[in-house]
Amino acid sequence: QIIGLPAGIRVFSTEIFRLIRALPPNYAGAAAFSIGLVLILAALVWFQLNLLKRRDYTTVAGKSTQNSPWRFPRTGPLFTLAIVVFALFALVLPTIQLVLSSFNTVFGRYDSFTLHNYREIFTNDLTMKAVMNTVQFMIFGGFVAVAFATIITYALRSRPTTWKRALEMPTWIPWATPGLVGGLAILGTILAIPALHPLYGTSTAMLV
């Protein structure tokens, strides 16, 4: 959304966001795009599961197992250079950019260093409320996610094959779909079921 859209690079998630942000919002069109994305991901997950179920994986270990690092006398420096370049562009430079920009009034410029942005965080009531809500979602949401993950993992490892196959697909698809699609699906569910209407606009809906 931030990098691709200004350059005219559109993907499923950017189109869904564009339809939701339109005036008036086109939720029906966004839902159609979401269904198309989910169907593609479901087909890929189904293909992967069927490809892997025909294979048997065995871990062989013993006293003769050696965990010494592999050595590449000729290409080792190239691998090291590739790791350094990746870390530089994926972590170091973006982090430096964020830190420097946080001390400026205009993003991307470094000629007006100020503490105004940080002062605004600690003095703005809405910002502090957002920080506290985020911490609460992280703690409680993390606990709930771990609990559900434990239950699903137990079911996948110990239940019969039928249950395992039934749980694998719904478990994989949410990981593969963008969060925007999941949020749109939850919004549609809340609006479609009258008993769930009180959840609209609440922290419970955001947690889900």
Short mmCIF file of C-alpha atoms in Angstrom, two decimals:
data_model
loop_
_atom_site.label_atom_id
_atom_site.label_comp_id
_atom_site.label_asym_id
_atom_site.label_seq_id
_atom_site.Cartn_x
_atom_site.Cartn_y
_atom_site.Cartn_z
CA GLN A 1 0.00 0.00 0.00
CA ILE A 2 2.80 2.45 0.87
CA ILE A 3 5.45 1.37 -1.65
CA GLY A 4 3.64 -0.34 -4.52
CA LEU A 5 0.50 1.78 -5.01
CA PRO A 6 2.26 5.13 -5.70
CA ALA A 7 4.29 3.31 -8.38
CA GLY A 8 1.15 1.87 -9.96
CA ILE A 9 1.79 -1.68 -8.72
CA ARG A 10 -1.55 -3.15 -7.71
CA VAL A 11 -2.21 -6.48 -6.03
CA PHE A 12 -5.25 -8.10 -4.43
CA SER A 13 -4.78 -6.40 -1.05
CA THR A 14 -4.34 -2.90 -2.52
CA GLU A 15 -7.52 -3.28 -4.59
CA ILE A 16 -9.46 -4.45 -1.54
CA PHE A 17 -8.17 -1.44 0.42
CA ARG A 18 -9.08 0.92 -2.44
CA LEU A 19 -12.65 -0.40 -2.57
CA ILE A 20 -13.05 -0.09 1.20
CA ARG A 21 -11.70 3.47 1.23
CA ALA A 22 -13.90 4.58 -1.68
CA LEU A 23 -16.75 7.06 -1.11
CA PRO A 24 -19.11 5.36 -0.56
CA PRO A 25 -17.24 2.21 0.49
CA ASN A 26 -17.74 -0.70 -1.88
CA TYR A 27 -17.74 -3.56 0.61
CA ALA A 28 -19.42 -5.92 -1.86
CA GLY A 29 -16.66 -5.42 -4.41
CA ALA A 30 -14.02 -5.84 -1.70
CA ALA A 31 -15.70 -9.09 -0.64
CA ALA A 32 -15.59 -10.36 -4.23
CA PHE A 33 -11.84 -9.64 -4.42
CA SER A 34 -11.36 -11.33 -1.04
CA ILE A 35 -13.18 -14.48 -2.16
CA GLY A 36 -10.98 -14.66 -5.25
CA LEU A 37 -7.84 -14.39 -3.12
CA VAL A 38 -9.07 -16.99 -0.62
CA LEU A 39 -9.93 -19.43 -3.42
CA ILE A 40 -6.44 -19.09 -4.92
CA LEU A 41 -4.80 -19.61 -1.53
CA ALA A 42 -7.10 -22.55 -0.74
CA ALA A 43 -6.12 -24.22 -4.02
CA LEU A 44 -2.42 -23.72 -3.25
CA VAL A 45 -2.80 -25.07 0.30
CA TRP A 46 -4.78 -28.07 -0.99
CA PHE A 47 -2.07 -28.78 -3.57
CA GLN A 48 0.66 -28.56 -0.91
CA LEU A 49 -1.17 -30.84 1.53
CA ASN A 50 -1.85 -33.45 -1.13
CA LEU A 51 1.75 -33.26 -2.33
CA LEU A 52 3.18 -33.79 1.15
CA LYS A 53 0.80 -36.52 2.29
CA ARG A 54 2.24 -38.93 -0.27
CA ARG A 55 5.70 -38.65 1.27
CA ASP A 56 7.17 -40.07 4.42
CA TYR A 57 9.68 -38.07 6.43
CA THR A 58 12.01 -39.73 8.93
CA THR A 59 14.59 -38.04 11.11
CA VAL A 60 17.73 -40.14 11.38
CA ALA A 61 20.04 -39.37 14.28
CA GLY A 62 22.56 -41.12 16.48
CA LYS A 63 26.03 -40.94 17.92
CA SER A 64 27.51 -40.65 14.46
CA THR A 65 25.52 -37.49 13.69
CA GLN A 66 27.74 -34.47 13.14
CA ASN A 67 26.47 -30.93 13.65
CA SER A 68 29.61 -29.19 12.44
CA PRO A 69 29.04 -26.25 10.08
CA TRP A 70 29.39 -26.75 6.36
CA ARG A 71 32.47 -25.20 4.81
CA PHE A 72 32.62 -23.65 1.36
CA PRO A 73 36.24 -22.66 0.73
CA ARG A 74 35.58 -20.90 -2.57
CA THR A 75 32.03 -19.60 -2.28
CA GLY A 76 32.01 -18.89 1.47
CA PRO A 77 32.84 -15.18 1.08
CA LEU A 78 30.02 -14.83 -1.45
CA PHE A 79 27.52 -16.29 1.03
CA THR A 80 28.83 -13.95 3.73
CA LEU A 81 28.48 -10.97 1.38
CA ALA A 82 24.93 -12.00 0.47
CA ILE A 83 23.97 -12.18 4.16
CA VAL A 84 25.53 -8.78 4.89
CA VAL A 85 23.79 -7.14 1.91
CA PHE A 86 20.45 -8.65 2.86
CA ALA A 87 20.78 -7.54 6.49
CA LEU A 88 21.83 -4.06 5.35
CA PHE A 89 18.83 -3.46 3.08
CA ALA A 90 16.26 -5.45 5.07
CA LEU A 91 17.10 -4.31 8.60
CA VAL A 92 19.92 -1.81 9.12
CA LEU A 93 19.07 0.91 6.58
CA PRO A 94 15.26 0.83 7.17
CA THR A 95 15.82 1.01 10.94
CA ILE A 96 18.18 3.98 10.60
CA GLN A 97 15.63 5.68 8.32
CA LEU A 98 12.84 5.23 10.87
CA VAL A 99 14.98 6.51 13.74
CA LEU A 100 16.13 9.61 11.85
CA SER A 101 12.67 10.37 10.48
CA SER A 102 11.15 10.12 13.96
CA PHE A 103 13.27 13.14 14.98
CA ASN A 104 12.13 15.28 12.01
CA THR A 105 8.91 17.09 11.20
CA VAL A 106 8.89 15.92 7.57
CA PHE A 107 9.36 12.24 6.73
CA GLY A 108 12.49 11.65 4.66
CA ARG A 109 14.16 14.97 5.50
CA TYR A 110 16.94 15.33 8.05
CA ASP A 111 17.34 19.09 8.43
CA SER A 112 14.91 19.83 11.26
CA PHE A 113 15.71 17.59 14.21
CA THR A 114 13.18 17.90 17.00
CA LEU A 115 11.63 15.96 19.90
CA HIS A 116 8.13 17.14 19.00
CA ASN A 117 6.99 13.73 17.72
CA TYR A 118 8.01 11.94 20.91
CA ARG A 119 6.60 14.73 23.06
CA GLU A 120 3.29 14.34 21.24
CA ILE A 121 3.20 10.64 22.05
CA PHE A 122 3.45 11.17 25.81
CA THR A 123 1.25 14.27 26.03
CA ASN A 124 -1.60 13.29 23.69
CA ASP A 125 -4.33 11.40 25.56
CA LEU A 126 -5.55 9.62 22.43
CA THR A 127 -2.04 8.43 21.61
CA MET A 128 -1.47 7.08 25.11
CA LYS A 129 -4.84 5.35 25.01
CA ALA A 130 -3.85 3.74 21.71
CA VAL A 131 -0.58 2.56 23.27
CA MET A 132 -2.37 1.04 26.26
CA ASN A 133 -4.93 -0.67 24.05
CA THR A 134 -2.13 -2.12 21.93
CA VAL A 135 -0.39 -3.50 25.02
CA GLN A 136 -3.64 -5.07 26.24
CA PHE A 137 -4.31 -6.65 22.85
CA MET A 138 -0.76 -7.99 22.74
CA ILE A 139 -0.99 -9.61 26.18
CA PHE A 140 -4.54 -10.97 26.09
CA GLY A 141 -4.55 -11.69 22.37
CA GLY A 142 -1.22 -13.49 22.64
CA PHE A 143 -2.54 -15.64 25.48
CA VAL A 144 -5.69 -16.58 23.55
CA ALA A 145 -3.71 -17.26 20.35
CA VAL A 146 -1.27 -19.55 22.17
CA ALA A 147 -4.15 -21.40 23.86
CA PHE A 148 -5.93 -21.99 20.54
CA ALA A 149 -2.66 -22.95 18.84
CA THR A 150 -1.99 -25.52 21.58
CA ILE A 151 -5.44 -27.06 21.19
CA ILE A 152 -5.20 -27.19 17.39
CA THR A 153 -1.69 -28.66 17.51
CA TYR A 154 -2.86 -31.37 19.90
CA ALA A 155 -5.81 -32.16 17.65
CA LEU A 156 -3.61 -32.35 14.55
CA ARG A 157 -1.11 -34.69 16.21
CA SER A 158 -3.36 -37.00 18.18
CA ARG A 159 -6.78 -37.11 16.54
CA PRO A 160 -7.74 -39.46 13.70
CA THR A 161 -6.79 -38.65 10.13
CA THR A 162 -10.26 -37.33 9.30
CA TRP A 163 -10.05 -34.64 11.98
CA LYS A 164 -6.51 -33.81 10.98
CA ARG A 165 -7.42 -33.25 7.34
CA ALA A 166 -10.45 -31.18 8.36
CA LEU A 167 -8.36 -28.86 10.51
CA GLU A 168 -5.33 -28.40 8.28
CA MET A 169 -7.04 -26.29 5.62
CA PRO A 170 -8.74 -23.77 7.97
CA THR A 171 -5.52 -23.53 9.95
CA TRP A 172 -3.31 -22.66 6.98
CA ILE A 173 -5.56 -20.22 5.10
CA PRO A 174 -5.72 -17.46 7.80
CA TRP A 175 -1.91 -17.44 7.92
CA ALA A 176 -1.69 -17.01 4.16
CA THR A 177 -4.38 -14.34 3.71
CA PRO A 178 -3.72 -10.63 4.40
CA GLY A 179 -5.12 -9.28 7.65
CA LEU A 180 -7.32 -6.90 5.64
CA VAL A 181 -9.26 -9.87 4.21
CA GLY A 182 -9.75 -11.37 7.66
CA GLY A 183 -10.94 -8.04 9.06
CA LEU A 184 -13.44 -7.64 6.22
CA ALA A 185 -14.73 -11.18 6.81
CA ILE A 186 -15.18 -10.55 10.55
CA LEU A 187 -16.95 -7.24 9.84
CA GLY A 188 -19.34 -8.98 7.45
CA THR A 189 -20.03 -11.71 10.00
CA ILE A 190 -20.84 -9.19 12.74
CA LEU A 191 -23.16 -7.20 10.47
CA ALA A 192 -24.90 -10.30 9.08
CA ILE A 193 -25.78 -11.92 12.43
CA PRO A 194 -28.10 -9.76 14.60
CA ALA A 195 -26.89 -11.39 17.81
CA LEU A 196 -23.36 -10.13 17.08
CA HIS A 197 -24.36 -6.50 16.40
CA PRO A 198 -23.34 -5.37 19.94
CA LEU A 199 -19.76 -6.36 19.09
CA TYR A 200 -19.55 -3.76 16.30
CA GLY A 201 -17.01 -1.07 17.14
CA THR A 202 -15.77 -2.80 20.29
CA SER A 203 -12.36 -4.05 21.37
CA THR A 204 -13.70 -7.61 21.33
CA ALA A 205 -14.23 -7.44 17.59
CA MET A 206 -10.71 -6.08 17.12
CA LEU A 207 -9.28 -8.86 19.27
CA VAL A 208 -11.01 -11.49 17.15
#
